[in-house]
GROMACS .gro file of C-alpha atoms in nm:
model
  463
    1MET     CA    1   1.898   0.809   3.102
    2VAL     CA    2   2.135   1.055   2.950
    3VAL     CA    3   2.162   0.991   2.580
    4GLU     CA    4   2.461   1.164   2.388
    5LEU     CA    5   2.344   1.316   2.059
    6THR     CA    6   2.620   1.337   1.809
    7ALA     CA    7   2.665   1.485   1.473
    8LEU     CA    8   2.500   1.166   1.336
    9HIS     CA    9   2.195   1.222   1.503
   10TRP     CA   10   2.118   1.576   1.404
   11ILE     CA   11   2.195   1.486   1.018
   12TYR     CA   12   1.948   1.213   1.065
   13VAL     CA   13   1.687   1.472   1.186
   14LEU     CA   14   1.801   1.739   0.930
   15PHE     CA   15   1.718   1.499   0.644
   16ILE     CA   16   1.404   1.391   0.786
   17PHE     CA   17   1.271   1.729   0.752
   18LEU     CA   18   1.431   1.746   0.423
   19ILE     CA   19   1.251   1.431   0.297
   20ILE     CA   20   0.941   1.566   0.434
   21GLY     CA   21   0.986   1.908   0.271
   22PHE     CA   22   1.059   1.768  -0.072
   23MET     CA   23   0.751   1.548  -0.034
   24VAL     CA   24   0.545   1.848   0.054
   25MET     CA   25   0.670   2.031  -0.263
   26LYS     CA   26   0.601   1.718  -0.456
   27ARG     CA   27   0.982   1.641  -0.553
   28ASP     CA   28   1.157   1.320  -0.574
   29THR     CA   29   1.338   1.221  -0.256
   30THR     CA   30   1.566   0.979  -0.412
   31LEU     CA   31   1.849   1.200  -0.445
   32VAL     CA   32   1.767   1.376  -0.080
   33SER     CA   33   1.806   1.020   0.071
   34ILE     CA   34   2.115   0.918  -0.103
   35ILE     CA   35   2.300   1.223   0.029
   36GLY     CA   36   2.180   1.160   0.365
   37ILE     CA   37   2.307   0.814   0.358
   38PHE     CA   38   2.648   0.964   0.219
   39LEU     CA   39   2.682   1.240   0.479
   40LEU     CA   40   2.581   0.986   0.772
   41ALA     CA   41   2.866   0.750   0.617
   42ILE     CA   42   3.131   1.013   0.564
   43VAL     CA   43   3.061   1.190   0.923
   44ALA     CA   44   3.083   0.844   1.086
   45THR     CA   45   3.390   0.694   0.919
   46GLY     CA   46   3.575   0.980   0.760
   47SER     CA   47   3.655   0.752   0.472
   48LEU     CA   48   3.541   0.874   0.107
   49SER     CA   49   3.564   0.516  -0.048
   50GLY     CA   50   3.387   0.368   0.260
   51SER     CA   51   3.106   0.623   0.233
   52VAL     CA   52   3.055   0.567  -0.130
   53SER     CA   53   3.068   0.204  -0.074
   54SER     CA   54   2.804   0.261   0.224
   55VAL     CA   55   2.541   0.405  -0.009
   56PHE     CA   56   2.563   0.099  -0.246
   57ASN     CA   57   2.566  -0.132   0.066
   58SER     CA   58   2.245   0.043   0.194
   59PHE     CA   59   2.059  -0.039  -0.117
   60ILE     CA   60   2.163  -0.402  -0.113
   61TYR     CA   61   2.047  -0.392   0.263
   62ALA     CA   62   1.714  -0.239   0.169
   63ILE     CA   63   1.676  -0.484  -0.119
   64THR     CA   64   1.722  -0.787   0.084
   65GLU     CA   65   1.493  -0.669   0.360
   66LEU     CA   66   1.217  -0.602   0.079
   67LEU     CA   67   1.265  -0.842  -0.154
   68PRO     CA   68   1.004  -1.108  -0.029
   69THR     CA   69   0.761  -0.794  -0.031
   70ILE     CA   70   0.880  -0.710  -0.391
   71LEU     CA   71   0.875  -1.079  -0.473
   72VAL     CA   72   0.534  -1.147  -0.369
   73ILE     CA   73   0.364  -0.847  -0.550
   74SER     CA   74   0.527  -0.912  -0.873
   75ILE     CA   75   0.420  -1.286  -0.856
   76ILE     CA   76   0.027  -1.172  -0.766
   77VAL     CA   77   0.051  -0.928  -1.059
   78ALA     CA   78   0.195  -1.155  -1.293
   79MET     CA   79  -0.093  -1.402  -1.169
   80SER     CA   80  -0.351  -1.127  -1.233
   81ARG     CA   81  -0.211  -1.092  -1.569
   82THR     CA   82  -0.292  -1.444  -1.665
   83LEU     CA   83  -0.662  -1.414  -1.514
   84THR     CA   84  -0.727  -1.118  -1.747
   85VAL     CA   85  -0.563  -1.259  -2.083
   86THR     CA   86  -0.749  -1.577  -2.036
   87GLY     CA   87  -1.097  -1.420  -1.923
   88ILE     CA   88  -1.093  -1.593  -1.596
   89ASN     CA   89  -1.136  -1.271  -1.427
   90ASP     CA   90  -1.462  -1.201  -1.589
   91ALA     CA   91  -1.592  -1.565  -1.473
   92MET     CA   92  -1.475  -1.464  -1.127
   93ILE     CA   93  -1.668  -1.153  -1.090
   94SER     CA   94  -1.986  -1.196  -1.306
   95PRO     CA   95  -2.170  -1.363  -1.028
   96PHE     CA   96  -2.169  -1.035  -0.845
   97ALA     CA   97  -2.308  -0.854  -1.135
   98LYS     CA   98  -2.640  -1.015  -1.068
   99LEU     CA   99  -2.644  -0.868  -0.704
  100ILE     CA  100  -2.638  -0.528  -0.862
  101LYS     CA  101  -2.987  -0.380  -0.904
  102THR     CA  102  -2.981  -0.016  -0.749
  103PRO     CA  103  -2.725   0.274  -0.722
  104ALA     CA  104  -2.681   0.163  -0.349
  105LEU     CA  105  -2.624  -0.204  -0.410
  106ALA     CA  106  -2.393  -0.107  -0.693
  107TYR     CA  107  -2.172   0.118  -0.492
  108TRP     CA  108  -2.156  -0.143  -0.173
  109THR     CA  109  -2.116  -0.469  -0.388
  110ILE     CA  110  -1.812  -0.289  -0.596
  111GLY     CA  111  -1.667  -0.161  -0.296
  112ILE     CA  112  -1.673  -0.478  -0.091
  113VAL     CA  113  -1.566  -0.701  -0.361
  114MET     CA  114  -1.281  -0.461  -0.479
  115MET     CA  115  -1.173  -0.485  -0.127
  116CYS     CA  116  -1.167  -0.875  -0.108
  117ILE     CA  117  -0.975  -0.898  -0.412
  118SER     CA  118  -0.720  -0.611  -0.343
  119TRP     CA  119  -0.623  -0.798   0.007
  120PHE     CA  120  -0.515  -1.092  -0.246
  121PHE     CA  121  -0.409  -0.913  -0.539
  122TRP     CA  122  -0.337  -0.570  -0.470
  123PRO     CA  123  -0.553  -0.256  -0.573
  124SER     CA  124  -0.397  -0.172  -0.898
  125PRO     CA  125  -0.445  -0.539  -1.045
  126ALA     CA  126  -0.767  -0.533  -0.877
  127VAL     CA  127  -0.909  -0.239  -1.062
  128ALA     CA  128  -0.822  -0.405  -1.390
  129LEU     CA  129  -0.969  -0.730  -1.298
  130MET     CA  130  -1.300  -0.563  -1.191
  131GLY     CA  131  -1.364  -0.276  -1.445
  132ALA     CA  132  -1.444  -0.437  -1.747
  133VAL     CA  133  -1.761  -0.672  -1.590
  134LEU     CA  134  -1.908  -0.441  -1.296
  135LEU     CA  135  -1.859  -0.081  -1.422
  136PRO     CA  136  -2.100  -0.131  -1.690
  137VAL     CA  137  -2.344  -0.292  -1.495
  138ALA     CA  138  -2.301  -0.028  -1.216
  139VAL     CA  139  -2.372   0.233  -1.477
  140ARG     CA  140  -2.680   0.073  -1.623
  141VAL     CA  141  -2.844   0.073  -1.278
  142GLY     CA  142  -2.787   0.460  -1.237
  143LEU     CA  143  -2.454   0.487  -1.017
  144PRO     CA  144  -2.233   0.737  -1.204
  145ALA     CA  145  -1.901   0.639  -1.319
  146LEU     CA  146  -1.742   0.877  -1.058
  147GLY     CA  147  -1.934   0.699  -0.785
  148VAL     CA  148  -1.803   0.366  -0.915
  149ALA     CA  149  -1.445   0.518  -0.911
  150VAL     CA  150  -1.504   0.622  -0.567
  151ALA     CA  151  -1.590   0.310  -0.431
  152MET     CA  152  -1.309   0.139  -0.594
  153ASN     CA  153  -1.048   0.381  -0.436
  154LEU     CA  154  -1.185   0.400  -0.054
  155PHE     CA  155  -1.219   0.012  -0.039
  156GLY     CA  156  -0.926  -0.086  -0.232
  157HIS     CA  157  -0.646   0.174  -0.232
  158GLY     CA  158  -0.789   0.274   0.117
  159ILE     CA  159  -0.932   0.001   0.345
  160ALA     CA  160  -0.757  -0.290   0.183
  161LEU     CA  161  -0.409  -0.129   0.085
  162SER     CA  162  -0.377   0.064   0.416
  163GLY     CA  163  -0.427  -0.256   0.628
  164ASP     CA  164  -0.272  -0.491   0.337
  165PHE     CA  165  -0.334  -0.787   0.612
  166VAL     CA  166  -0.274  -1.067   0.389
  167ILE     CA  167   0.036  -0.979   0.154
  168GLN     CA  168   0.182  -0.752   0.441
  169ALA     CA  169   0.397  -0.514   0.230
  170ALA     CA  170   0.312  -0.205   0.419
  171PRO     CA  171   0.319  -0.341   0.780
  172LYS     CA  172   0.652  -0.490   0.682
  173LEU     CA  173   0.801  -0.135   0.568
  174THR     CA  174   0.644   0.044   0.881
  175ALA     CA  175   0.740  -0.217   1.144
  176ASP     CA  176   1.126  -0.231   1.030
  177ALA     CA  177   1.133   0.126   1.043
  178ALA     CA  178   1.006   0.131   1.398
  179GLY     CA  179   1.170  -0.151   1.519
  180ILE     CA  180   0.850  -0.386   1.623
  181PRO     CA  181   0.744  -0.705   1.470
  182VAL     CA  182   0.501  -0.695   1.176
  183SER     CA  183   0.238  -0.884   1.362
  184SER     CA  184   0.208  -0.601   1.620
  185VAL     CA  185   0.144  -0.315   1.339
  186VAL     CA  186  -0.123  -0.553   1.187
  187GLN     CA  187  -0.294  -0.614   1.493
  188ALA     CA  188  -0.270  -0.231   1.619
  189SER     CA  189  -0.417  -0.135   1.273
  190ILE     CA  190  -0.727  -0.360   1.273
  191PRO     CA  191  -0.955  -0.126   1.479
  192LEU     CA  192  -0.806   0.183   1.334
  193VAL     CA  193  -0.868   0.033   0.955
  194ILE     CA  194  -1.205  -0.032   1.053
  195VAL     CA  195  -1.279   0.302   1.194
  196MET     CA  196  -1.113   0.460   0.869
  197GLY     CA  197  -1.319   0.242   0.651
  198VAL     CA  198  -1.644   0.280   0.796
  199VAL     CA  199  -1.635   0.693   0.843
  200THR     CA  200  -1.494   0.720   0.494
  201THR     CA  201  -1.724   0.492   0.291
  202VAL     CA  202  -2.022   0.600   0.472
  203THR     CA  203  -1.941   0.953   0.456
  204ALA     CA  204  -1.849   0.924   0.083
  205PHE     CA  205  -2.192   0.726   0.007
  206TYR     CA  206  -2.416   0.998   0.191
  207LEU     CA  207  -2.256   1.256  -0.015
  208LEU     CA  208  -2.301   1.064  -0.360
  209LYS     CA  209  -2.671   1.020  -0.259
  210ARG     CA  210  -2.710   1.372  -0.166
  211ASP     CA  211  -2.560   1.498  -0.489
  212MET     CA  212  -2.735   1.259  -0.714
  213LYS     CA  213  -3.077   1.362  -0.522
  214SER     CA  214  -3.008   1.740  -0.589
  215GLY     CA  215  -2.881   1.691  -0.942
  216LYS     CA  216  -2.538   1.831  -0.898
  217LEU     CA  217  -2.408   1.471  -1.004
  218LYS     CA  218  -2.596   1.304  -1.248
  219SER     CA  219  -2.680   0.929  -1.303
  220SER     CA  220  -2.509   0.796  -1.624
  221GLY     CA  221  -2.763   0.523  -1.679
  222SER     CA  222  -2.729   0.612  -2.060
  223LEU     CA  223  -2.385   0.665  -2.058
  224GLU     CA  224  -2.166   0.405  -2.318
  225VAL     CA  225  -1.833   0.306  -2.114
  226GLU     CA  226  -1.588   0.220  -2.334
  227LEU     CA  227  -1.320  -0.037  -2.203
  228LYS     CA  228  -1.033  -0.213  -2.337
  229GLN     CA  229  -1.091  -0.584  -2.363
  230THR     CA  230  -0.742  -0.752  -2.332
  231SER     CA  231  -0.875  -1.103  -2.300
  232ASP     CA  232  -0.860  -1.387  -2.564
  233PRO     CA  233  -1.183  -1.593  -2.510
  234THR     CA  234  -1.017  -1.851  -2.744
  235LEU     CA  235  -0.760  -1.961  -2.457
  236LEU     CA  236  -0.984  -2.151  -2.253
  237THR     CA  237  -1.331  -2.294  -2.259
  238ASP     CA  238  -1.622  -2.138  -2.061
  239GLY     CA  239  -1.611  -2.457  -1.857
  240ALA     CA  240  -1.237  -2.437  -1.783
  241LYS     CA  241  -1.287  -2.049  -1.703
  242LYS     CA  242  -1.558  -2.149  -1.442
  243PHE     CA  243  -1.326  -2.420  -1.292
  244PHE     CA  244  -1.035  -2.180  -1.244
  245ALA     CA  245  -1.295  -1.905  -1.109
  246LEU     CA  246  -1.412  -2.137  -0.831
  247LEU     CA  247  -1.052  -2.289  -0.793
  248ILE     CA  248  -0.875  -1.973  -0.730
  249PRO     CA  249  -1.109  -1.841  -0.443
  250VAL     CA  250  -1.080  -2.186  -0.271
  251LEU     CA  251  -0.708  -2.193  -0.268
  252PHE     CA  252  -0.674  -1.852  -0.107
  253ALA     CA  253  -0.946  -1.931   0.139
  254ALA     CA  254  -0.746  -2.247   0.244
  255ASP     CA  255  -0.430  -2.019   0.279
  256VAL     CA  256  -0.613  -1.772   0.488
  257ALA     CA  257  -0.731  -2.102   0.708
  258ALA     CA  258  -0.386  -2.219   0.697
  259MET     CA  259  -0.248  -1.861   0.854
  260SER     CA  260  -0.510  -1.919   1.130
  261ILE     CA  261  -0.485  -2.291   1.232
  262LEU     CA  262  -0.101  -2.255   1.203
  263ASP     CA  263  -0.026  -1.903   1.321
  264LEU     CA  264   0.131  -1.798   0.991
  265GLN     CA  265   0.216  -1.404   1.006
  266GLY     CA  266   0.459  -1.192   0.860
  267GLY     CA  267   0.713  -1.361   0.611
  268ASP     CA  268   0.551  -1.706   0.642
  269ALA     CA  269   0.208  -1.574   0.546
  270THR     CA  270   0.330  -1.378   0.263
  271ALA     CA  271   0.542  -1.698   0.157
  272LEU     CA  272   0.202  -1.916   0.149
  273VAL     CA  273   0.034  -1.645  -0.052
  274GLY     CA  274   0.316  -1.593  -0.307
  275GLY     CA  275   0.372  -1.977  -0.353
  276THR     CA  276  -0.024  -2.034  -0.400
  277SER     CA  277   0.005  -1.766  -0.691
  278ILE     CA  278   0.296  -1.934  -0.840
  279PHE     CA  279   0.112  -2.253  -0.887
  280ILE     CA  280  -0.203  -2.080  -0.984
  281LEU     CA  281  -0.008  -1.922  -1.238
  282LEU     CA  282   0.157  -2.230  -1.369
  283LEU     CA  283  -0.162  -2.422  -1.381
  284ILE     CA  284  -0.356  -2.126  -1.604
  285SER     CA  285  -0.047  -2.088  -1.814
  286LEU     CA  286  -0.008  -2.461  -1.892
  287ALA     CA  287  -0.378  -2.502  -1.941
  288ALA     CA  288  -0.430  -2.189  -2.164
  289HIS     CA  289  -0.135  -2.232  -2.349
  290LYS     CA  290  -0.063  -2.538  -2.396
  291ASN     CA  291   0.263  -2.626  -2.597
  292LYS     CA  292   0.359  -2.257  -2.544
  293GLY     CA  293   0.290  -2.260  -2.167
  294LEU     CA  294   0.668  -2.265  -2.064
  295GLU     CA  295   0.737  -1.964  -2.240
  296LYS     CA  296   0.430  -1.774  -2.163
  297THR     CA  297   0.488  -1.856  -1.776
  298THR     CA  298   0.848  -1.670  -1.812
  299SER     CA  299   0.668  -1.397  -2.010
  300TYR     CA  300   0.409  -1.334  -1.741
  301LEU     CA  301   0.648  -1.341  -1.461
  302ILE     CA  302   0.887  -1.103  -1.617
  303GLU     CA  303   0.564  -0.863  -1.679
  304GLY     CA  304   0.527  -0.890  -1.258
  305PHE     CA  305   0.888  -0.821  -1.190
  306GLN     CA  306   0.882  -0.541  -1.419
  307PHE     CA  307   0.583  -0.391  -1.235
  308GLY     CA  308   0.715  -0.474  -0.913
  309PHE     CA  309   1.041  -0.249  -0.920
  310LYS     CA  310   0.879   0.008  -1.084
  311VAL     CA  311   0.646   0.039  -0.776
  312PHE     CA  312   0.951  -0.013  -0.546
  313GLY     CA  313   1.200   0.167  -0.740
  314ALA     CA  314   1.131   0.496  -0.548
  315VAL     CA  315   1.067   0.317  -0.216
  316ILE     CA  316   1.430   0.169  -0.188
  317PRO     CA  317   1.638   0.471  -0.169
  318ILE     CA  318   1.448   0.618   0.103
  319ALA     CA  319   1.385   0.278   0.287
  320ALA     CA  320   1.780   0.236   0.286
  321PHE     CA  321   1.809   0.590   0.463
  322PHE     CA  322   1.559   0.527   0.734
  323TYR     CA  323   1.682   0.161   0.784
  324LEU     CA  324   1.988   0.357   0.901
  325GLY     CA  325   1.777   0.485   1.206
  326ASP     CA  326   1.792   0.153   1.339
  327SER     CA  327   1.972  -0.182   1.321
  328GLY     CA  328   2.056  -0.125   0.967
  329PHE     CA  329   2.341   0.152   1.062
  330LEU     CA  330   2.536  -0.125   1.251
  331LYS     CA  331   2.536  -0.354   0.954
  332ILE     CA  332   2.596  -0.096   0.655
  333ILE     CA  333   2.805   0.159   0.825
  334GLY     CA  334   2.940  -0.011   1.121
  335GLU     CA  335   2.993   0.055   1.505
  336PHE     CA  336   3.026   0.430   1.505
  337LEU     CA  337   2.738   0.535   1.732
  338PRO     CA  338   2.818   0.623   2.091
  339GLU     CA  339   2.893   0.311   2.328
  340ALA     CA  340   2.543   0.361   2.492
  341SER     CA  341   2.333   0.399   2.195
  342GLN     CA  342   2.007   0.209   2.131
  343GLY     CA  343   2.006   0.330   1.755
  344ILE     CA  344   1.938   0.689   1.626
  345VAL     CA  345   1.584   0.677   1.629
  346ASN     CA  346   1.574   0.511   2.009
  347ASP     CA  347   1.839   0.785   2.125
  348LEU     CA  348   1.611   1.074   1.970
  349GLY     CA  349   1.338   0.938   2.139
  350VAL     CA  350   1.482   0.913   2.467
  351ALA     CA  351   1.644   1.277   2.429
  352LEU     CA  352   1.292   1.427   2.321
  353ALA     CA  353   1.123   1.294   2.636
  354SER     CA  354   1.367   1.448   2.864
  355VAL     CA  355   1.306   1.806   2.705
  356VAL     CA  356   0.928   1.783   2.590
  357PRO     CA  357   0.625   1.653   2.761
  358LEU     CA  358   0.452   1.440   2.492
  359ASN     CA  359   0.150   1.255   2.519
  360ALA     CA  360  -0.079   1.043   2.327
  361GLU     CA  361  -0.253   1.325   2.175
  362VAL     CA  362   0.040   1.502   2.054
  363GLY     CA  363   0.182   1.181   1.891
  364ALA     CA  364  -0.125   1.080   1.747
  365VAL     CA  365  -0.192   1.412   1.570
  366THR     CA  366   0.189   1.426   1.461
  367LEU     CA  367   0.179   1.049   1.326
  368THR     CA  368  -0.139   1.131   1.122
  369ALA     CA  369   0.029   1.477   0.995
  370VAL     CA  370   0.354   1.277   0.907
  371GLY     CA  371   0.179   0.999   0.730
  372ALA     CA  372  -0.035   1.257   0.544
  373ILE     CA  373   0.277   1.440   0.426
  374THR     CA  374   0.451   1.107   0.345
  375GLY     CA  375   0.176   1.029   0.093
  376LEU     CA  376   0.170   1.373  -0.091
  377ASP     CA  377   0.447   1.201  -0.344
  378GLY     CA  378   0.192   0.987  -0.463
  379SER     CA  379   0.298   0.623  -0.393
  380GLY     CA  380   0.173   0.587  -0.032
  381PHE     CA  381   0.460   0.360   0.015
  382SER     CA  382   0.776   0.544  -0.042
  383GLY     CA  383   0.731   0.743   0.291
  384ILE     CA  384   0.587   0.518   0.509
  385SER     CA  385   0.948   0.396   0.667
  386LEU     CA  386   0.951   0.767   0.769
  387ALA     CA  387   0.623   0.716   0.948
  388GLY     CA  388   0.765   0.407   1.133
  389SER     CA  389   1.050   0.592   1.209
  390VAL     CA  390   0.878   0.894   1.358
  391ALA     CA  391   0.646   0.649   1.545
  392ALA     CA  392   0.943   0.496   1.715
  393ILE     CA  393   1.064   0.840   1.803
  394PHE     CA  394   0.758   0.948   2.001
  395SER     CA  395   0.640   0.595   2.162
  396THR     CA  396   0.984   0.591   2.325
  397ALA     CA  397   0.916   0.960   2.418
  398ILE     CA  398   0.574   0.854   2.549
  399GLY     CA  399   0.669   0.515   2.676
  400ALA     CA  400   0.398   0.334   2.490
  401GLY     CA  401   0.206   0.301   2.183
  402ALA     CA  402   0.461   0.180   1.930
  403ALA     CA  403   0.249  -0.036   1.749
  404THR     CA  404  -0.087   0.195   1.740
  405LEU     CA  405   0.136   0.478   1.652
  406THR     CA  406   0.294   0.328   1.355
  407ALA     CA  407  -0.011   0.159   1.236
  408LEU     CA  408  -0.190   0.531   1.225
  409GLY     CA  409   0.092   0.681   1.025
  410GLN     CA  410   0.072   0.403   0.782
  411ILE     CA  411  -0.285   0.452   0.740
  412ALA     CA  412  -0.262   0.814   0.705
  413ALA     CA  413   0.011   0.768   0.433
  414ILE     CA  414  -0.170   0.515   0.236
  415TRP     CA  415  -0.482   0.662   0.222
  416VAL     CA  416  -0.335   1.015   0.105
  417GLY     CA  417  -0.105   0.852  -0.128
  418GLY     CA  418  -0.189   0.528  -0.208
  419GLY     CA  419  -0.466   0.611  -0.457
  420THR     CA  420  -0.748   0.820  -0.288
  421LEU     CA  421  -0.622   1.169  -0.288
  422VAL     CA  422  -0.323   1.265  -0.490
  423PRO     CA  423  -0.462   1.296  -0.818
  424TRP     CA  424  -0.165   1.121  -1.019
  425ALA     CA  425  -0.221   0.824  -0.784
  426LEU     CA  426  -0.574   0.797  -0.878
  427ILE     CA  427  -0.495   0.742  -1.254
  428PRO     CA  428  -0.585   0.369  -1.284
  429ALA     CA  429  -0.929   0.392  -1.124
  430ALA     CA  430  -1.029   0.713  -1.288
  431ALA     CA  431  -0.901   0.570  -1.631
  432ILE     CA  432  -1.102   0.274  -1.646
  433CYS     CA  433  -1.400   0.450  -1.519
  434GLY     CA  434  -1.362   0.750  -1.769
  435VAL     CA  435  -1.354   0.996  -1.490
  436ASP     CA  436  -1.118   1.307  -1.442
  437PRO     CA  437  -0.889   1.199  -1.172
  438PHE     CA  438  -0.875   1.571  -1.011
  439GLU     CA  439  -1.263   1.545  -0.995
  440LEU     CA  440  -1.233   1.221  -0.836
  441ALA     CA  441  -0.965   1.352  -0.582
  442ARG     CA  442  -1.218   1.628  -0.497
  443ARG     CA  443  -1.484   1.387  -0.436
  444ASN     CA  444  -1.247   1.171  -0.212
  445LEU     CA  445  -1.138   1.482   0.000
  446LEU     CA  446  -1.390   1.532   0.237
  447PRO     CA  447  -1.455   1.184   0.326
  448VAL     CA  448  -1.094   1.100   0.389
  449THR     CA  449  -1.038   1.392   0.576
  450ILE     CA  450  -1.325   1.320   0.820
  451GLY     CA  451  -1.215   0.969   0.842
  452LEU     CA  452  -0.841   1.073   0.952
  453VAL     CA  453  -0.970   1.327   1.208
  454VAL     CA  454  -1.177   1.047   1.356
  455THR     CA  455  -0.920   0.778   1.329
  456THR     CA  456  -0.667   0.986   1.507
  457ILE     CA  457  -0.889   1.059   1.769
  458VAL     CA  458  -0.983   0.688   1.840
  459ALA     CA  459  -0.601   0.597   1.830
  460MET     CA  460  -0.552   0.863   2.133
  461PHE     CA  461  -0.756   0.635   2.347
  462LEU     CA  462  -0.580   0.326   2.198
  463ILE     CA  463  -0.215   0.454   2.274
   0.00000   0.00000   0.00000
């Protein structure tokens, strides 16, 4: 099949490299993405006014596509805020404190609990949800605060966020950019997330134990950790806190069961989690604030929306650009591609296959590199659309492995930029543990690097 590559295709490729370059230089990519959208539109249409309108319309398209994801994250953050303010988070996590007797138990208990909570609440709220209760316990039994931060990072911002099996924000972004179903990315990511998670957390634990034994990393058993207490103990009785602490996991467990029984995935699964979170938010607000419950519900929702749009503000422009690589071009700009075109990304993949002998090994290494580079901006999410687009190009050229390559790029991007390696993305966990974010990044570097290498090799066999 002969594919006609036009100026539109080359502009798209040029701006992919420009976006990667700006990310490597740790510069913002919003302006580059907007210029790319404008140039694609004006070259296609020749209309200045239409091209200016296309920039705005591309934002509308991106927001429309991302709105369910932004909404569910905002709602979950709002609900998490009610748990913190009312002290329910303390009641939810305090039973796990009884399990922590040694540094090893502290590391694995904190990590696993962080992972489970992050699946439903996302890591940033989960750090605040856990830190005030489990950090002092871990420090008392001899695990350094740096070790606590490592566990929170690797299990929460690493394993939970890179798979994102429940909320499915990450798979939604990468799947849309790759032009494949969300469920395909989720399924393909499971073995890769397991490999990455096991290799990284075991390696990090080994290095922690080694450095504690040698004295390089000193135990902080006598360290006093100061944490801000943001809860109001008078809002709910101890009995009410325990009731909600039991009710909330039961409701989310019921959601997981419903997803399995009813085969709910993607948007349907996200809607179920989001709706459950809204009802939990309402129940807690009314129970805790009584007559002021109506107003406080709105206040919590506003806080959640502020967080959601702050997180995705950087994602929308770059996602708008990468949506033009697939079906978004037709909807945003119009029918200006060659008659036989299957979309810019697919055309590039077919053309690449005809001139470059690609294989699974080259594709896997490339996607890991692209994912890691896109994560350098420190968000983990702003560049995963790029990973999806590149995965589509390479899978088309190879003739297989679209879901696996997409999942690999997603995992690499989020592990690097979502809160395990880039220092400015580590601030939440570092702050609550009272450690230097740059020291935390250095501590995570070797385990994450080893994990990415092993996971890339495994992906080669799965493509």
